Amino acid sequence: MERNHMKLEFLSKSKNESFSRIVVAAFAAQLDPTIEELSDIKTAISEAVTNAIIHGYEYGDGIIRIEATIEGNVIEIIVEDFGKGILNLEKAMEPFYTSKPDLERSGMGFTVMETFMDDLKVETNESHGTRIIMTKRIENLPNKER
Amino acid sequence: MNLSMETRENILVVKLKGELDHHSAESTRKKIDKAIIEKGSKNIILDLKELSFMDSSGIGLIMGRYKNISQKDGKLFVISGNQYVDRILKMSGLLKIIEAYPEMDTALKNI
Ligand SMILES: Nc1ncnc2c1ncn2[C@@H]1O[C@H](COP(=O)(O)OP(=O)(O)OP(=O)(O)O)[C@@H](O)[C@H]1O
Ligand SMILES: [Mg+2]
């Protein structure tokens, strides 16, 4: 597929979680993904956006930026906040680690992103913010189930 | 997110419909917890069959209700068997501690 690109910026309000994952899913639909592949992408976006809202901007609203690029049969999605950053990234990425157990978080967000996407990279800077870079290859099998 | 609740003896049956994310989890949690107190429910069944989306906020919601209810020696079951929910349920390890049934009848019999 010919290279394509999109960018979306919105305020870190929880109402925007569903809006943002629907936008990215609609963009990803160009690659003709299965329902399962689309559901994986939506879930990974939702994890990254929710993290930006509840952890990155825990004390107020900020801007969340999503960029997505399609190249060949691969989609790369970047979810970025300009909030507090992650102090201990290694610990943060461990399954079941959460800094907010009181908010009924389970510490599964990064594990979900890793499992549902093909590749996950995290760039973070204390008090500058966090960038989540995820890619997924959409298999183009001739008779795939839809 | 659409929520319907009914009480069967001491069981609160909650049917969730639509998308369960961080935004919808907060109001859902409040409604369920209020109903548990008002009805004095001992056990709870969460029907996840009609969900079209669930992320880790849903795992947190189920886990939180499970903790509260088991502290009072109650049980929490989930009804599942849905492509949008099953993968994340398995991944979270929740199914190792919570009983899941494909149908309401069997859940009601076993509670
Ligand atoms: N954008 C972010 N900015 C600052 N801290 C973050 C960000 N994303 C994640 N973190 C930190 O990493 C930890 C782990 O994140 P992860 O998404 O795996 O779990 P969680 O959000 O705590 O729980 P869950 O996603 O299951 O609801 C968080 O508890 C938080 O401390
Ligand atoms: Mg998270």
Coordinates of C-alpha atoms in Angstrom, one line a residue, chain A residues 30-144:
Chain A
Q30 CA -7.3 0.9 4.8
L31 CA -5.1 -2.2 5.3
D32 CA -8.2 -4.4 5.3
P33 CA -7.5 -6.0 8.7
T34 CA -9.5 -8.8 10.3
I35 CA -12.0 -7.9 13.1
E36 CA -9.4 -9.4 15.5
E37 CA -6.6 -7.3 14.2
L38 CA -8.7 -4.2 14.4
S39 CA -9.8 -5.0 17.9
D40 CA -6.1 -5.5 18.9
I41 CA -5.2 -2.1 17.6
K42 CA -8.1 -0.4 19.3
T43 CA -7.2 -2.0 22.6
A44 CA -3.5 -1.0 22.4
I45 CA -4.4 2.6 21.6
S46 CA -6.9 2.6 24.4
E47 CA -4.1 1.5 26.8
A48 CA -1.7 4.1 25.7
V49 CA -4.3 6.9 25.7
T50 CA -5.6 5.9 29.1
N51 CA -2.1 5.9 30.5
A52 CA -1.4 9.5 29.2
I53 CA -4.7 10.6 30.9
I54 CA -4.4 9.0 34.3
H55 CA -0.6 8.9 34.7
G56 CA 1.0 11.5 32.3
Y57 CA -1.5 14.2 33.2
E58 CA -2.7 13.1 36.6
Y59 CA -3.2 16.7 37.9
G60 CA -5.0 18.3 35.0
D61 CA -5.7 18.3 31.2
G62 CA -2.9 18.2 28.7
I63 CA -2.5 17.5 25.0
I64 CA -2.3 14.0 23.6
R65 CA -1.0 13.5 20.1
I66 CA -1.5 10.4 18.0
E67 CA 0.3 9.9 14.7
A68 CA -0.2 6.9 12.5
T69 CA 1.7 5.9 9.4
I70 CA 0.9 3.1 7.0
E71 CA 3.8 1.7 5.0
G72 CA 3.4 -1.4 3.0
N73 CA 1.2 -3.7 5.2
V74 CA 2.6 -2.2 8.4
I75 CA 0.9 0.4 10.6
E76 CA 3.0 2.4 13.0
I77 CA 1.2 4.3 15.8
I78 CA 2.7 6.9 18.1
V79 CA 0.9 8.0 21.2
E80 CA 2.5 11.0 22.9
D81 CA 1.9 13.0 26.0
F82 CA 3.9 16.0 27.4
G83 CA 3.2 15.1 31.0
K84 CA 5.2 13.8 33.9
G85 CA 7.2 11.0 32.3
I86 CA 8.0 7.6 33.7
L87 CA 10.6 7.5 36.4
N88 CA 11.4 3.9 36.4
L89 CA 10.6 2.5 33.0
E90 CA 11.9 -1.1 33.6
K91 CA 9.6 -1.4 36.6
A92 CA 6.7 0.3 34.9
M93 CA 6.8 -2.3 32.1
E94 CA 6.7 -5.3 34.4
P95 CA 3.4 -7.2 34.2
F96 CA 1.1 -6.3 37.1
Y97 CA 3.1 -3.3 38.2
T98 CA 1.0 -0.2 38.8
S99 CA 1.7 3.0 40.7
K100 CA -2.1 3.5 41.2
P101 CA -3.5 0.3 42.8
D102 CA -6.0 2.6 44.7
L103 CA -7.6 3.5 41.4
E104 CA -8.2 -0.2 40.6
R105 CA -5.5 -0.3 37.9
S106 CA -4.2 -3.8 37.3
G107 CA -0.8 -3.0 35.8
M108 CA -1.6 -4.7 32.6
G109 CA -1.5 -1.8 30.1
F110 CA 2.1 -2.3 28.8
T111 CA 1.6 -6.1 28.6
V112 CA -1.5 -5.6 26.6
M113 CA 0.3 -3.3 24.1
E114 CA 3.2 -5.7 23.8
T115 CA 0.9 -8.7 23.2
F116 CA -1.6 -7.2 20.9
M117 CA 1.0 -5.3 18.7
D118 CA 4.1 -6.7 17.0
D119 CA 6.5 -4.2 18.4
L120 CA 6.5 -1.7 21.3
K121 CA 9.0 1.0 22.1
V122 CA 8.8 3.5 24.9
E123 CA 10.6 6.8 25.1
T124 CA 10.2 8.9 28.2
N125 CA 11.7 11.9 29.9
E126 CA 11.0 13.0 33.4
S127 CA 8.7 16.0 33.3
H128 CA 8.8 16.1 29.5
G129 CA 6.5 13.3 28.7
T130 CA 6.2 9.9 27.1
R131 CA 6.1 8.5 23.6
I132 CA 4.7 5.1 22.9
I133 CA 5.7 3.7 19.4
M134 CA 3.8 0.6 18.3
T135 CA 3.7 -1.3 15.1
K136 CA 1.6 -4.0 13.7
R137 CA 1.8 -6.0 10.5
I138 CA -1.6 -6.7 8.9
E139 CA -1.3 -10.1 7.2
N140 CA -2.7 -10.1 3.7
L141 CA -3.7 -13.7 3.4
P142 CA -5.9 -14.3 0.3
N143 CA -8.6 -16.2 2.2
K144 CA -8.4 -14.7 5.6

